[in-house]
mmCIF file of C-alpha atoms and ligand atoms in Angstrom:
data_model
loop_
_atom_site.group_PDB
_atom_site.id
_atom_site.type_symbol
_atom_site.label_atom_id
_atom_site.label_comp_id
_atom_site.label_asym_id
_atom_site.label_seq_id
_atom_site.Cartn_x
_atom_site.Cartn_y
_atom_site.Cartn_z
ATOM 1 C CA MET A 2 -14.193 236.204 -142.491
ATOM 2 C CA ARG A 3 -12.653 239.730 -141.562
ATOM 3 C CA CYS A 4 -11.203 239.962 -138.168
ATOM 4 C CA PRO A 5 -13.563 242.067 -135.813
ATOM 5 C CA PHE A 6 -10.308 243.792 -133.723
ATOM 6 C CA CYS A 7 -7.976 245.155 -137.080
ATOM 7 C CA GLY A 8 -9.854 244.051 -140.037
ATOM 8 C CA HIS A 9 -7.631 241.817 -141.334
ATOM 9 C CA LEU A 10 -8.967 239.421 -143.817
ATOM 10 C CA GLU A 11 -7.062 236.284 -143.573
ATOM 11 C CA THR A 12 -8.458 234.601 -140.737
ATOM 12 C CA GLN A 13 -7.790 230.841 -139.225
ATOM 13 C CA VAL A 14 -9.920 228.449 -138.010
ATOM 14 C CA VAL A 15 -8.754 226.991 -135.046
ATOM 15 C CA GLU A 16 -11.742 225.041 -133.849
ATOM 16 C CA THR A 17 -15.017 223.898 -135.731
ATOM 17 C CA ARG A 18 -17.957 222.473 -133.960
ATOM 18 C CA VAL A 19 -21.376 221.930 -135.234
ATOM 19 C CA SER A 20 -24.288 222.719 -132.799
ATOM 20 C CA GLU A 21 -26.408 219.706 -133.848
ATOM 21 C CA ASP A 22 -29.998 221.383 -131.753
ATOM 22 C CA ALA A 23 -29.786 224.849 -133.057
ATOM 23 C CA GLY A 24 -28.204 223.882 -136.340
ATOM 24 C CA PHE A 25 -25.492 226.282 -136.508
ATOM 25 C CA ILE A 26 -21.601 225.865 -136.773
ATOM 26 C CA ARG A 27 -19.816 227.649 -134.331
ATOM 27 C CA ARG A 28 -15.860 228.135 -135.650
ATOM 28 C CA ARG A 29 -13.048 229.702 -133.553
ATOM 29 C CA ARG A 30 -10.851 231.806 -135.358
ATOM 30 C CA ARG A 31 -7.439 233.119 -134.668
ATOM 31 C CA CYS A 32 -6.527 236.168 -137.012
ATOM 32 C CA GLY A 33 -3.489 236.250 -138.816
ATOM 33 C CA HIS A 34 -2.340 239.811 -138.522
ATOM 34 C CA CYS A 35 -3.110 240.563 -134.457
ATOM 35 C CA GLU A 36 -3.539 237.083 -133.732
ATOM 36 C CA LYS A 37 -6.584 237.836 -131.376
ATOM 37 C CA ARG A 38 -9.558 235.201 -131.477
ATOM 38 C CA PHE A 39 -13.346 235.672 -131.791
ATOM 39 C CA THR A 40 -15.716 232.872 -132.609
ATOM 40 C CA THR A 41 -18.616 232.916 -136.001
ATOM 41 C CA TYR A 42 -21.536 231.092 -135.890
ATOM 42 C CA GLU A 43 -22.810 230.199 -139.244
ATOM 43 C CA ARG A 44 -26.130 228.822 -140.268
ATOM 44 C CA PRO A 45 -25.686 226.923 -143.390
ATOM 45 C CA ASP A 46 -28.583 227.391 -145.294
ATOM 46 C CA VAL A 47 -29.553 224.225 -147.053
ATOM 47 C CA SER A 48 -33.431 224.925 -148.466
ATOM 48 C CA PHE A 49 -33.836 224.043 -151.468
ATOM 49 C CA PRO A 50 -34.915 226.596 -154.053
ATOM 50 C CA MET A 51 -38.713 227.766 -155.034
ATOM 51 C CA VAL A 52 -39.956 226.359 -158.122
ATOM 52 C CA VAL A 53 -41.233 228.975 -159.974
ATOM 53 C CA LYS A 54 -43.972 227.346 -162.697
ATOM 54 C CA LYS A 55 -44.414 228.683 -166.146
ATOM 55 C CA ASP A 56 -47.582 230.893 -165.223
ATOM 56 C CA GLY A 57 -45.167 232.500 -162.459
ATOM 57 C CA ARG A 58 -46.426 230.964 -159.173
ATOM 58 C CA ARG A 59 -43.668 229.321 -156.648
ATOM 59 C CA VAL A 60 -44.075 226.259 -154.960
ATOM 60 C CA GLU A 61 -42.050 224.316 -152.781
ATOM 61 C CA PHE A 62 -39.629 221.742 -154.110
ATOM 62 C CA ALA A 63 -41.443 218.528 -153.323
ATOM 63 C CA PRO A 64 -39.086 215.373 -153.819
ATOM 64 C CA ASP A 65 -42.060 213.130 -154.026
ATOM 65 C CA LYS A 66 -43.066 214.931 -157.317
ATOM 66 C CA LEU A 67 -39.512 214.288 -158.843
ATOM 67 C CA ARG A 68 -39.484 210.469 -157.536
ATOM 68 C CA ALA A 69 -43.358 210.227 -159.129
ATOM 69 C CA SER A 70 -42.009 211.769 -162.836
ATOM 70 C CA PHE A 71 -39.230 209.039 -162.433
ATOM 71 C CA ALA A 72 -41.512 206.661 -161.494
ATOM 72 C CA LEU A 73 -43.675 207.083 -164.453
ATOM 73 C CA ALA A 74 -41.234 207.522 -167.235
ATOM 74 C CA LEU A 75 -39.572 204.239 -165.561
ATOM 75 C CA ARG A 76 -42.317 202.452 -165.430
ATOM 76 C CA LYS A 77 -41.698 198.635 -166.446
ATOM 77 C CA ARG A 78 -38.593 200.028 -167.620
ATOM 78 C CA PRO A 79 -35.124 197.728 -166.252
ATOM 79 C CA VAL A 80 -33.867 200.382 -164.003
ATOM 80 C CA SER A 81 -33.148 199.741 -160.208
ATOM 81 C CA THR A 82 -34.456 201.773 -157.373
ATOM 82 C CA GLU A 83 -30.730 202.215 -156.141
ATOM 83 C CA GLN A 84 -30.074 203.823 -159.806
ATOM 84 C CA VAL A 85 -33.149 206.082 -159.331
ATOM 85 C CA ASP A 86 -32.025 206.962 -155.479
ATOM 86 C CA ALA A 87 -29.098 207.992 -157.122
ATOM 87 C CA ALA A 88 -30.428 210.405 -159.933
ATOM 88 C CA ILE A 89 -32.523 211.699 -157.716
ATOM 89 C CA GLU A 90 -30.159 212.863 -155.409
ATOM 90 C CA ARG A 91 -27.624 213.972 -157.724
ATOM 91 C CA ILE A 92 -30.223 216.348 -158.699
ATOM 92 C CA GLU A 93 -31.002 217.326 -155.186
ATOM 93 C CA GLU A 94 -27.631 218.196 -154.597
ATOM 94 C CA LYS A 95 -27.407 220.306 -157.385
ATOM 95 C CA LEU A 96 -30.523 222.157 -156.794
ATOM 96 C CA LEU A 97 -28.843 222.652 -153.049
ATOM 97 C CA ASN A 98 -25.449 223.695 -154.577
ATOM 98 C CA LEU A 99 -26.840 226.107 -156.963
ATOM 99 C CA GLY A 100 -27.471 228.388 -154.068
ATOM 100 C CA VAL A 101 -30.553 230.028 -155.706
ATOM 101 C CA ARG A 102 -33.651 230.807 -154.114
ATOM 102 C CA GLU A 103 -35.502 230.206 -156.838
ATOM 103 C CA ILE A 104 -35.535 228.196 -159.694
ATOM 104 C CA PRO A 105 -37.538 227.944 -163.152
ATOM 105 C CA ALA A 106 -39.488 224.402 -163.000
ATOM 106 C CA ASN A 107 -37.990 223.474 -166.755
ATOM 107 C CA ARG A 108 -34.731 223.734 -165.245
ATOM 108 C CA ILE A 109 -35.371 220.770 -163.005
ATOM 109 C CA GLY A 110 -37.008 219.134 -166.216
ATOM 110 C CA GLU A 111 -34.036 219.804 -168.135
ATOM 111 C CA MET A 112 -32.051 217.777 -165.015
ATOM 112 C CA VAL A 113 -34.270 215.085 -165.152
ATOM 113 C CA MET A 114 -34.022 214.618 -168.804
ATOM 114 C CA ARG A 115 -30.286 214.688 -168.676
ATOM 115 C CA GLU A 116 -30.794 211.787 -166.096
ATOM 116 C CA LEU A 117 -32.891 209.992 -167.568
ATOM 117 C CA LYS A 118 -31.305 209.657 -170.684
ATOM 118 C CA LYS A 119 -28.208 208.280 -169.040
ATOM 119 C CA LEU A 120 -30.418 205.750 -167.205
ATOM 120 C CA ASP A 121 -32.676 204.456 -169.745
ATOM 121 C CA LYS A 122 -33.309 205.518 -173.737
ATOM 122 C CA VAL A 123 -36.823 204.566 -173.243
ATOM 123 C CA ALA A 124 -37.578 206.704 -170.184
ATOM 124 C CA TYR A 125 -35.819 209.794 -171.324
ATOM 125 C CA ILE A 126 -38.151 209.632 -174.950
ATOM 126 C CA ARG A 127 -41.369 209.246 -172.824
ATOM 127 C CA PHE A 128 -40.598 212.029 -170.435
ATOM 128 C CA ALA A 129 -39.202 214.006 -173.260
ATOM 129 C CA SER A 130 -42.101 213.660 -175.184
ATOM 130 C CA VAL A 131 -44.336 214.760 -172.581
ATOM 131 C CA TYR A 132 -42.440 217.184 -170.837
ATOM 132 C CA ARG A 133 -41.471 218.950 -174.755
ATOM 133 C CA SER A 134 -45.062 218.361 -175.523
ATOM 134 C CA PHE A 135 -44.290 217.921 -179.123
ATOM 135 C CA GLU A 136 -46.327 219.794 -181.872
ATOM 136 C CA ASP A 137 -45.781 217.424 -184.737
ATOM 137 C CA ILE A 138 -44.505 214.033 -185.206
ATOM 138 C CA ASP A 139 -40.868 215.682 -186.873
ATOM 139 C CA GLU A 140 -39.932 216.699 -183.314
ATOM 140 C CA PHE A 141 -40.416 213.588 -182.005
ATOM 141 C CA ARG A 142 -38.868 211.805 -184.702
ATOM 142 C CA ALA A 143 -35.633 214.345 -184.641
ATOM 143 C CA LEU A 144 -35.639 213.023 -180.708
ATOM 144 C CA VAL A 145 -35.755 209.451 -181.597
ATOM 145 C CA ASP A 146 -32.593 210.233 -184.024
ATOM 146 C CA GLU A 147 -30.640 211.843 -181.422
ATOM 147 C CA VAL A 148 -30.785 209.217 -178.698
ATOM 148 C CA LYS A 149 -30.121 206.614 -181.452
ATOM 149 C CA ARG A 150 -26.836 208.341 -182.532
HETATM 150 ZN ZN1 LIG B 14 -6.920 240.936 -136.390
#
């Protein structure tokens, strides 16, 4: 953060306050050079990126849809809700931390696959076989072999 008085680049945060209702963070800073104090207001950008579908349409990221994908793949599988919640949280956190405005839908699909692979091999194969829409049985066999290894 550049000092507005002398332009020095090193400033020190002397106080941080989160303004709950307005949704911004207020910081008191002190310049390391001229020692003058100033206040900054930062609005944390915590929105999910827009999802870009294969046909180019942009849709809003829907946590419900993500959960539905997991539920479908994990149907009747011995995986607890807590484990699913944790996996979904990891994906959501990843999406927020990417700091991008848009993300291709297939990248989210890959994230789901990675999590399912750790949770349950059968669910992973279920999801991947639909998601990757295999053309023939050899591709499917290659996936099963990959999981077995
Ligand atoms: Zn200064």
